[in-house]
Amino acid sequence: MMDEKEFQAHLKEETARCEKVVEKWLPTPVAYERQVVEAANYSVRAGGKRLRPLILDETGRMYCGREALREPFMAAIEMIHTYSLIHDDLPAMDNDTLRRGKKTTWAVYGDGMAVIAGDGLLNFAYETALRAFDLCTPGEAGFVQRAVRTLARNAGFYGMVGGQCADLEAEMRPAGEVSDDLLQFIHLNKTAAMIRSAFQIGAILAEAPEDDVIALGKIADDVGLAFQIQDDILDVCGDAKTLGKSIGKDREEGKATYVTLHGLDGAKKKVAELTEDALHRMDQLSENSDFLRTLVESMMTRTR
Amino acid sequence: MMDEKEFQAHLKEETARCEKVVEKWLPTPVAYERQVVEAANYSVRAGGKRLRPLILDETGRMYCGREALREPFMAAIEMIHTYSLIHDDLPAMDNDTLRRGKKTTWAVYGDGMAVIAGDGLLNFAYETALRAFDLCTPGEAGFVQRAVRTLARNAGFYGMVGGQCADLEAEMRPAGEVSDDLLQFIHLNKTAAMIRSAFQIGAILAEAPEDDVIALGKIADDVGLAFQIQDDILDVCGDAKTLGKSIGKDREEGKATYVTLHGLDGAKKKVAELTEDALHRMDQLSENSDFLRTLVESMMTRTR
């Protein structure tokens, strides 16, 4: 294990690298499409932890993959994450005017422009990922192809969008009618699917052993699920000041969460189990990275 | 040239084939993503002329390409076209509740669900197009790759989405401040870009000569531009009954069109020029198809 100070220093450095890579691959406005490109770039630049490109990069590094080849995918995965936030914030969805203390895209550019900024950004994620074909050797083309397909699968109906759909439906039901099964589906798809892309694409591009790619998918599911349950736990007993957001919101809104279904102790026990499972699986991979292991642990046991 | 009766019979047959191909590649609901998949499929099944898959198919056939290889692209291009209609109809955009006499997607499923149905359908277009990699020989993989990239480029910021952005901006200006340059940009991107995909992808997958792929791109621009100007002309002097929609709408809304900028005669002259240019270019291709030539002509000189 890395000690906390060492981890934080490395995290800061790696996050800065992700920022640079994401910035490098942003679209450039050249003509009358200026405003939609600016709206999209505004959202990407509004910040965030860059967790998905970070995981993708670190997983690739763990298997000694080529940095240049994974960079378009690091940018693409952050674009997909960002487009989902632009659309989530729309009046038609969560109707949020602020995110991380900044005005949301529609609040700045109008909701029509925000709709097409999200569309354009999703589309540009594929344009960007496909540029990896320009950077690869003939022998790597099959891996790039598999990486693009993994990205697409996890972002769509059978991944993130499917999770958003289930979430919309769950919100319309009384909390008592949301089953454990539905809640798990939401978390595995809305949250874990893109984390799965991050872990697996890094490994696929680095030509990692198939067993490892499969194991990384399961680790991602553990991480995604624990990350979300931890969110629910913090909403009940977190510190509003540390979190930087109000707590108790789920209960107020009558929202079904892992905590309402299984109680606080049940939720904490589940996070501990998932964490143990993920770390055990990490130890069995053919390669290892202290940083990635510590990152996974920190995501699962976070207090903010 | 084909005679009208022969053309209509062939058109009917080919449109039916497109319907079948599009239907075959639609997503299947399997779990809690059911509603978003149903919303997306509702929109695709709501009808339309299937012009883009039709052109893609015919261009591929003209160069003796393999049918199976272009089918996922025929479906993908129609999915992208449909997602753009779902989002265009949203309250945040055009706020339309009816399209071709049927309720729009958001009017049936709610605007939140319509946002993610559009997102999912755009994403699924790439999932679908990428499946062509499963159907190709190693020697064809490079052509499939180029076809996916052509699809992506023309759908995004530097294609359809860019055109939608320019259109949103033009709508906010007084008609007198919309330049010819801006109007041309809108038509070339909002309308012609996806037609360009249709012509070029069919040819690319069939390994057509590079000169032909370039010429087909120019033909598509002519067709897209003429198609749109013809729309503006019909809004002034078309027959509401034949068109199946109200006329005079552009003038009522104070919208800048090719007709308001250049007069009715100027617009008609422009359509004639574009038609002549497109047909001349078609005659110079290394292959030819009477049906495709007649289709192009009918799109440019349509009365409805």
XYZ file of C-alpha atoms in Angstrom:
608
model
C 0.000 0.000 0.000
C 1.023 3.569 -0.698
C 0.908 5.932 2.237
C -1.660 8.728 2.096
C 0.815 11.502 1.325
C 2.470 9.613 -1.488
C -0.952 8.658 -2.892
C -2.239 12.225 -2.823
C 0.884 13.531 -4.563
C 0.621 10.902 -7.277
C -3.126 11.504 -7.619
C -2.574 15.219 -8.115
C 0.072 14.598 -10.755
C -2.007 12.044 -12.625
C -5.135 14.191 -12.510
C -3.134 17.034 -14.045
C -2.053 14.685 -16.830
C -5.702 13.726 -17.447
C -6.690 17.402 -17.623
C -4.035 17.968 -20.254
C -5.081 14.977 -22.334
C -8.792 15.865 -22.156
C -8.039 19.478 -23.122
C -5.872 18.395 -26.045
C -8.652 16.390 -27.696
C -11.469 18.929 -27.297
C -13.166 20.093 -30.498
C -12.134 23.452 -31.974
C -14.761 25.906 -33.193
C -14.057 26.843 -36.810
C -17.250 28.268 -38.317
C -20.941 28.634 -37.528
C -20.850 25.632 -35.194
C -18.908 27.828 -32.758
C -21.563 28.122 -30.074
C -22.384 24.445 -29.728
C -18.681 23.592 -29.514
C -18.169 26.301 -26.908
C -21.108 25.003 -24.874
C -19.677 21.477 -24.962
C -16.185 22.642 -24.040
C -17.571 24.822 -21.247
C -19.021 21.707 -19.633
C -15.892 19.614 -20.021
C -13.763 22.423 -18.596
C -16.141 22.966 -15.649
C -14.050 20.423 -13.788
C -14.555 17.115 -12.077
C -12.297 14.469 -10.649
C -11.438 12.979 -14.083
C -11.779 9.571 -12.408
C -12.657 7.663 -15.579
C -9.678 8.795 -17.676
C -7.504 8.350 -14.586
C -8.529 4.712 -14.155
C -8.195 4.058 -17.891
C -4.692 5.552 -17.890
C -3.548 3.686 -14.771
C -4.898 0.352 -15.951
C -3.108 0.827 -19.253
C 0.094 1.737 -17.447
C -0.185 -1.342 -15.231
C -0.020 -3.555 -18.333
C 2.677 -1.413 -19.951
C 0.393 -0.244 -22.767
C 1.315 2.629 -25.078
C 0.344 6.020 -23.650
C -0.408 7.647 -27.013
C -2.843 4.910 -27.984
C -5.023 5.292 -24.889
C -5.134 9.097 -24.872
C -8.036 9.459 -27.337
C -9.975 6.975 -25.190
C -9.208 8.928 -22.009
C -10.672 12.015 -23.674
C -13.609 10.101 -25.175
C -14.686 8.547 -21.867
C -14.678 11.966 -20.180
C -16.712 13.400 -23.081
C -19.346 10.704 -22.646
C -19.446 11.278 -18.890
C -19.800 15.033 -19.472
C -22.533 14.777 -22.101
C -24.554 12.680 -19.636
C -24.210 15.455 -17.046
C -25.275 18.153 -19.554
C -28.421 16.196 -20.373
C -29.043 15.182 -16.709
C -29.115 18.843 -15.701
C -31.706 19.829 -18.345
C -35.111 21.145 -17.233
C -36.566 17.998 -18.827
C -34.447 15.862 -16.472
C -33.165 17.076 -13.053
C -33.632 20.801 -13.771
C -30.370 21.840 -12.079
C -28.893 25.288 -12.616
C -25.704 24.693 -10.628
C -23.083 21.937 -10.705
C -19.888 22.153 -8.665
C -20.679 25.796 -7.966
C -20.850 26.693 -11.655
C -23.883 27.379 -13.818
C -24.968 24.303 -15.738
C -24.671 24.310 -19.527
C -28.339 24.976 -20.234
C -28.396 27.765 -17.654
C -25.658 29.513 -19.655
C -26.481 28.599 -23.265
C -30.218 27.823 -23.172
C -31.804 24.391 -23.125
C -31.978 23.916 -26.885
C -28.265 24.564 -27.259
C -27.567 22.263 -24.266
C -29.478 19.419 -25.923
C -27.341 19.597 -29.072
C -24.140 20.302 -27.096
C -24.683 16.974 -25.314
C -25.499 15.251 -28.608
C -22.424 16.707 -30.277
C -20.185 15.740 -27.381
C -21.406 12.133 -27.371
C -20.844 12.003 -31.107
C -17.417 13.618 -30.781
C -16.450 10.975 -28.214
C -16.720 8.414 -31.017
C -14.939 10.665 -33.516
C -12.139 10.960 -30.945
C -11.908 7.291 -29.979
C -11.879 6.345 -33.679
C -8.802 8.511 -34.169
C -6.872 5.836 -32.281
C -6.925 3.941 -35.586
C -4.526 6.607 -36.904
C -2.162 5.982 -33.999
C -2.042 2.202 -34.024
C 0.059 -0.365 -35.794
C -1.740 -2.905 -38.007
C -1.296 -5.430 -35.197
C -3.014 -3.142 -32.702
C -6.062 -2.358 -34.879
C -8.082 -5.267 -33.502
C -7.533 -4.053 -29.947
C -8.570 -0.501 -30.851
C -11.685 -1.916 -32.483
C -12.556 -3.904 -29.343
C -11.901 -0.834 -27.187
C -14.300 1.339 -29.231
C -16.959 -1.352 -29.030
C -16.512 -1.708 -25.265
C -16.888 2.059 -24.917
C -20.067 2.054 -27.008
C -21.709 -0.923 -25.318
C -21.236 0.457 -21.800
C -22.511 3.932 -22.714
C -25.780 2.867 -24.337
C -29.079 1.088 -23.763
C -27.275 -1.879 -22.198
C -25.134 0.381 -20.034
C -25.393 3.977 -18.838
C -28.514 5.015 -20.786
C -30.307 1.864 -19.620
C -29.398 2.762 -16.021
C -30.740 6.294 -16.504
C -33.995 4.846 -17.819
C -34.373 2.556 -14.799
C -33.563 5.493 -12.533
C -36.265 7.657 -14.150
C -38.752 4.857 -13.670
C -37.718 4.214 -10.054
C -38.189 7.900 -9.256
C -41.790 7.651 -10.376
C -42.555 4.776 -7.994
C -43.080 5.049 -4.233
C -39.794 4.099 -2.481
C -41.423 0.930 -1.109
C -41.991 -0.390 -4.608
C -38.370 -0.163 -5.702
C -36.859 -3.624 -5.456
C -33.315 -4.497 -4.539
C -32.965 -5.921 -8.023
C -33.998 -2.644 -9.695
C -31.709 -0.606 -7.457
C -28.764 -2.869 -8.265
C -29.567 -2.575 -11.994
C -29.526 1.213 -11.743
C -26.151 1.324 -9.988
C -24.541 -1.319 -12.192
C -25.609 0.508 -15.335
C -25.868 4.203 -14.529
C -22.636 4.298 -12.511
C -20.604 1.102 -12.877
C -20.851 0.684 -16.658
C -18.630 3.670 -17.465
C -16.162 2.618 -14.751
C -16.128 -0.807 -16.414
C -15.186 0.917 -19.674
C -12.360 2.730 -17.907
C -10.834 -0.415 -16.378
C -11.325 -2.642 -19.389
C -10.318 -0.270 -22.186
C -7.000 0.494 -20.485
C -6.334 -3.240 -20.259
C -7.629 -4.123 -23.747
C -5.418 -1.538 -25.467
C -2.430 -2.803 -23.484
C -3.197 -6.348 -24.682
C -3.722 -7.626 -21.143
C -4.583 -11.323 -20.639
C -8.284 -12.081 -21.188
C -8.696 -13.338 -17.596
C -7.529 -9.958 -16.362
C -9.932 -8.050 -18.625
C -12.808 -10.118 -17.208
C -11.619 -9.667 -13.613
C -11.277 -5.911 -14.132
C -14.908 -5.818 -15.259
C -15.938 -7.427 -11.971
C -13.724 -5.064 -9.979
C -15.406 -2.154 -11.775
C -18.843 -3.477 -10.831
C -17.763 -3.720 -7.177
C -16.318 -0.216 -7.279
C -19.343 1.277 -9.005
C -21.794 -0.370 -6.642
C -19.802 0.509 -3.509
C -19.294 4.070 -4.767
C -23.037 4.502 -5.092
C -23.949 2.849 -1.771
C -21.315 4.993 -0.072
C -23.100 7.998 -1.601
C -26.335 6.880 0.033
C -24.575 6.298 3.385
C -22.990 9.755 3.282
C -26.377 11.291 2.560
C -27.530 9.891 5.925
C -24.490 10.288 8.144
C -21.926 12.309 6.225
C -20.707 15.749 7.138
C -22.312 18.410 4.935
C -19.205 20.563 5.263
C -16.783 17.842 4.158
C -19.146 16.747 1.376
C -19.717 20.266 0.093
C -23.410 19.504 -0.421
C -26.531 19.250 1.701
C -27.305 15.916 3.343
C -30.585 14.149 4.089
C -31.781 14.889 0.559
C -32.683 11.284 -0.297
C -34.991 10.903 2.715
C -36.626 14.253 2.038
C -37.350 13.194 -1.520
C -38.556 9.764 -0.414
C -35.957 8.135 -2.626
C -35.275 4.410 -2.427
C -31.599 3.745 -1.673
C -29.557 0.815 -0.430
C -29.836 2.396 3.027
C -33.643 2.605 2.975
C -33.803 -0.999 1.764
C -31.185 -2.566 4.046
C -30.552 -0.061 6.830
C -27.332 1.764 7.582
C -25.567 -1.297 8.983
C -26.615 -3.424 6.045
C -25.284 -0.781 3.651
C -21.966 -0.485 5.475
C -21.597 -4.256 5.535
C -22.253 -4.391 1.772
C -19.592 -1.762 1.074
C -17.092 -3.724 3.190
C -17.900 -6.930 1.287
C -17.585 -5.258 -2.109
C -14.308 -3.635 -1.089
C -12.897 -6.945 0.103
C -13.976 -8.671 -3.100
C -12.490 -5.960 -5.327
C -9.159 -5.872 -3.521
C -8.952 -9.662 -3.498
C -9.556 -9.688 -7.264
C -6.945 -6.975 -7.759
C -4.359 -9.055 -5.926
C -4.993 -11.917 -8.310
C -4.372 -9.935 -11.496
C -1.268 -10.827 -13.478
C 0.066 -7.294 -12.913
C -0.313 -4.896 -10.051
C -0.168 -1.216 -9.258
C -0.044 0.186 -5.740
C -1.551 3.424 -6.939
C -4.543 1.816 -8.665
C -5.162 -0.412 -5.629
C -5.118 2.591 -3.304
C -7.324 4.546 -5.710
C -9.889 1.739 -5.755
C -9.830 1.546 -1.967
C -10.226 5.307 -1.631
C -13.200 5.330 -4.014
C -14.956 2.650 -2.005
C -14.348 4.058 1.462
C -14.548 7.749 0.660
C -15.975 10.233 3.160
C -16.720 12.836 0.498
C -33.762 7.211 -67.498
C -36.326 4.962 -65.910
C -39.948 5.755 -66.639
C -42.048 6.957 -63.728
C -43.988 3.734 -63.272
C -40.878 1.580 -63.271
C -39.186 3.996 -60.875
C -42.111 4.012 -58.438
C -42.302 0.222 -58.430
C -38.578 -0.098 -57.764
C -38.757 2.628 -55.105
C -41.540 0.810 -53.297
C -39.632 -2.457 -53.351
C -36.391 -0.884 -52.167
C -38.109 1.099 -49.417
C -39.638 -2.142 -48.160
C -36.162 -3.692 -48.069
C -34.889 -0.698 -46.053
C -37.790 -1.083 -43.598
C -36.826 -4.705 -43.083
C -33.149 -3.945 -42.555
C -33.857 -1.084 -40.136
C -36.299 -3.255 -38.158
C -33.823 -6.133 -37.982
C -31.136 -4.048 -36.284
C -33.347 -2.304 -33.717
C -32.421 -2.797 -30.060
C -34.366 -5.380 -28.038
C -35.582 -4.543 -24.550
C -34.321 -7.169 -22.103
C -34.520 -5.692 -18.586
C -35.160 -2.393 -16.832
C -34.020 -0.409 -19.882
C -37.273 -1.511 -21.535
C -38.949 1.888 -21.659
C -36.100 3.832 -23.220
C -35.653 1.148 -25.871
C -39.387 1.179 -26.580
C -39.372 4.973 -26.884
C -36.483 4.808 -29.355
C -38.090 2.038 -31.382
C -41.422 3.875 -31.388
C -39.729 6.777 -33.152
C -37.909 4.647 -35.687
C -41.103 2.755 -36.485
C -43.128 5.984 -36.830
C -42.194 5.940 -40.487
C -40.411 8.169 -42.923
C -39.128 7.800 -46.449
C -35.968 5.881 -45.388
C -34.117 7.992 -47.959
C -30.721 7.749 -46.273
C -30.568 3.950 -46.020
C -32.044 3.783 -49.531
C -29.270 5.921 -51.004
C -26.615 4.028 -49.021
C -27.962 0.721 -50.301
C -28.253 1.851 -53.916
C -24.788 3.376 -53.991
C -23.361 0.174 -52.567
C -25.244 -1.869 -55.144
C -23.991 0.361 -57.963
C -20.397 -0.606 -57.076
C -21.339 -4.256 -56.490
C -20.608 -4.105 -52.763
C -21.672 -6.845 -50.378
C -25.231 -6.365 -49.118
C -24.627 -7.857 -45.664
C -21.750 -5.510 -44.958
C -23.752 -2.338 -45.576
C -26.884 -3.374 -43.692
C -25.669 -2.297 -40.221
C -24.794 1.086 -41.763
C -28.223 1.409 -43.366
C -29.765 0.876 -39.923
C -27.233 3.143 -38.184
C -27.804 6.090 -40.516
C -31.570 5.871 -39.994
C -31.035 5.708 -36.204
C -28.971 8.898 -36.298
C -31.567 10.630 -38.465
C -34.309 9.506 -36.053
C -32.485 10.546 -32.872
C -32.112 14.030 -34.379
C -35.877 14.179 -34.957
C -36.624 13.016 -31.379
C -34.442 15.800 -29.992
C -35.664 18.395 -32.544
C -39.246 17.845 -31.413
C -38.457 18.387 -27.699
C -40.065 21.335 -25.870
C -36.509 22.704 -25.494
C -36.172 22.740 -29.302
C -39.165 22.979 -31.692
C -41.795 21.898 -29.163
C -43.720 19.727 -31.635
C -46.304 17.228 -30.465
C -47.064 15.739 -33.869
C -44.868 14.374 -36.644
C -46.302 12.667 -39.715
C -49.656 12.586 -37.944
C -48.292 10.648 -34.972
C -47.518 11.879 -31.484
C -43.850 12.774 -31.090
C -41.720 10.687 -28.743
C -41.721 13.169 -25.865
C -45.488 13.627 -26.199
C -45.876 9.883 -25.581
C -43.044 9.083 -23.157
C -42.322 12.424 -21.458
C -39.484 14.785 -22.271
C -36.926 13.233 -19.885
C -37.393 9.821 -21.453
C -37.230 11.382 -24.940
C -33.884 13.006 -24.139
C -32.324 9.671 -23.181
C -34.139 7.787 -25.967
C -32.397 10.096 -28.452
C -29.078 9.682 -26.650
C -29.432 5.921 -26.580
C -30.383 5.766 -30.248
C -27.376 7.860 -31.308
C -25.147 5.619 -29.211
C -26.792 2.485 -30.599
C -26.110 3.734 -34.132
C -22.409 3.355 -33.357
C -22.904 0.007 -31.628
C -24.711 -1.127 -34.772
C -22.243 0.257 -37.321
C -19.359 -1.282 -35.352
C -20.974 -4.690 -35.722
C -19.927 -4.561 -39.371
C -16.484 -5.543 -38.064
C -17.998 -8.951 -37.267
C -19.224 -9.308 -40.841
C -16.108 -8.270 -42.728
C -13.069 -10.094 -43.989
C -9.662 -8.923 -42.722
C -9.195 -7.161 -46.054
C -12.445 -5.228 -45.627
C -11.736 -4.016 -42.063
C -10.055 -0.809 -43.239
C -13.110 0.092 -45.339
C -15.465 -0.567 -42.428
C -13.255 1.640 -40.254
C -13.403 4.459 -42.791
C -17.160 4.049 -43.126
C -17.695 4.363 -39.345
C -15.509 7.455 -39.277
C -17.385 9.027 -42.196
C -20.665 8.371 -40.387
C -19.345 9.967 -37.188
C -17.816 13.030 -38.830
C -20.961 13.929 -40.770
C -23.245 13.496 -37.749
C -21.314 15.711 -35.325
C -20.068 19.234 -34.687
C -18.589 19.395 -38.197
C -21.746 18.020 -39.746
C -25.382 17.729 -38.655
C -25.010 19.032 -35.082
C -23.021 22.023 -36.362
C -25.833 22.754 -38.813
C -28.422 22.555 -36.029
C -26.369 25.028 -34.005
C -26.187 27.491 -36.908
C -29.916 27.042 -37.453
C -30.675 27.826 -33.776
C -28.548 30.944 -34.052
C -30.127 32.049 -37.342
C -33.583 31.712 -35.803
C -32.590 34.205 -33.143
C -31.557 36.848 -35.688
C -33.895 39.043 -37.758
C -34.217 37.497 -41.257
C -32.340 40.435 -42.749
C -29.237 39.585 -40.762
C -28.973 36.010 -41.993
C -26.321 35.919 -44.708
C -26.262 33.694 -47.756
C -23.101 32.152 -46.319
C -24.814 31.226 -43.035
C -27.859 29.828 -44.841
C -25.655 27.689 -47.065
C -23.734 26.444 -43.999
C -27.005 25.395 -42.345
C -28.225 23.442 -45.384
C -24.852 21.844 -46.114
C -24.517 20.651 -42.538
C -27.997 20.149 -41.150
C -29.352 18.444 -44.268
C -26.598 17.553 -46.734
C -24.093 16.039 -44.266
C -26.164 12.938 -43.562
C -26.935 12.534 -47.276
C -23.180 12.718 -47.857
C -22.779 9.858 -45.391
C -25.360 7.842 -47.279
C -23.703 8.272 -50.698
C -20.141 7.889 -49.502
C -20.539 4.996 -47.070
C -22.250 2.871 -49.709
C -19.332 3.549 -52.048
C -16.581 3.184 -49.428
C -17.815 -0.230 -48.292
C -17.987 -1.349 -51.933
C -14.371 -0.236 -52.408
C -15.326 2.301 -55.079
C -12.531 4.361 -56.724
C -11.476 7.357 -54.614
C -12.471 9.823 -57.363
C -15.985 8.443 -57.237
C -16.181 8.746 -53.433
C -15.207 12.418 -53.728
C -17.659 13.055 -56.572
C -20.456 11.377 -54.600
C -19.764 13.789 -51.744
C -20.287 16.715 -54.117
C -23.427 15.162 -55.565
C -24.733 14.793 -52.000
C -24.072 18.471 -51.310
C -25.985 19.436 -54.454
C -28.852 17.141 -53.522
C -28.978 18.335 -49.905
C -28.895 21.984 -50.893
C -31.478 21.617 -53.669
C -33.701 19.525 -51.407
C -33.743 22.320 -48.860
C -34.236 25.168 -51.350
C -37.059 23.173 -52.916
C -38.578 23.015 -49.422
C -38.468 26.804 -49.221
C -39.979 27.160 -52.716
C -42.806 24.765 -51.886
C -43.518 26.751 -48.732
C -44.248 29.742 -50.991
C -45.940 28.186 -53.992
C -46.600 24.560 -53.173
C -49.981 22.950 -52.787
C -50.855 22.421 -49.122
C -52.917 19.371 -50.031
C -50.144 17.675 -52.023
C -47.578 18.568 -49.385
C -49.672 17.364 -46.475
C -48.626 20.385 -44.412
C -49.517 24.048 -44.156
C -47.701 26.489 -46.440
C -46.540 30.078 -45.929
C -45.113 29.127 -42.540
C -41.627 30.549 -43.228
C -42.942 34.013 -44.085
C -45.261 34.021 -41.079
C -42.319 33.219 -38.825
C -40.101 35.797 -40.544
C -37.605 33.054 -41.368
C -34.694 33.698 -43.715
C -34.727 31.242 -46.622
C -33.131 31.024 -50.040
C -36.371 32.480 -51.399
C -36.360 35.525 -49.094
C -32.695 36.145 -49.947
C -32.805 35.573 -53.718
C -36.476 35.676 -54.698
C -38.524 32.827 -56.139
C -36.878 32.986 -59.568
C -33.406 33.050 -58.030
C -34.295 30.006 -55.954
C -35.699 28.089 -58.908
C -32.630 28.932 -60.978
C -30.378 27.681 -58.178
C -32.228 24.358 -57.953
C -31.903 23.936 -61.724
C -28.159 24.617 -61.562
C -27.630 22.212 -58.673
C -29.648 19.524 -60.430
C -27.659 19.927 -63.621
C -24.377 19.786 -61.710
C -25.396 16.676 -59.763
C -26.607 14.790 -62.837
C -23.519 15.754 -64.790
C -21.315 14.441 -61.977
C -23.369 11.243 -61.824
C -22.786 10.634 -65.510
C -19.056 10.848 -64.956
C -18.908 8.206 -62.229
C -17.156 4.965 -63.118
C -20.436 3.084 -62.531
C -24.020 4.044 -63.059
C -27.488 3.216 -61.883
C -30.660 4.397 -63.597
C -32.590 4.089 -60.376
C -30.156 6.175 -58.326
C -30.036 8.834 -61.053
C -33.818 9.030 -61.162
C -33.976 9.089 -57.358
C -31.564 12.017 -57.241
C -33.563 13.861 -59.865
C -36.836 13.236 -58.045
C -35.375 14.506 -54.755
C -34.249 17.733 -56.395
C -37.386 18.503 -58.346
C -39.966 17.161 -55.917
C -43.370 18.789 -55.548
C -43.930 17.334 -52.092
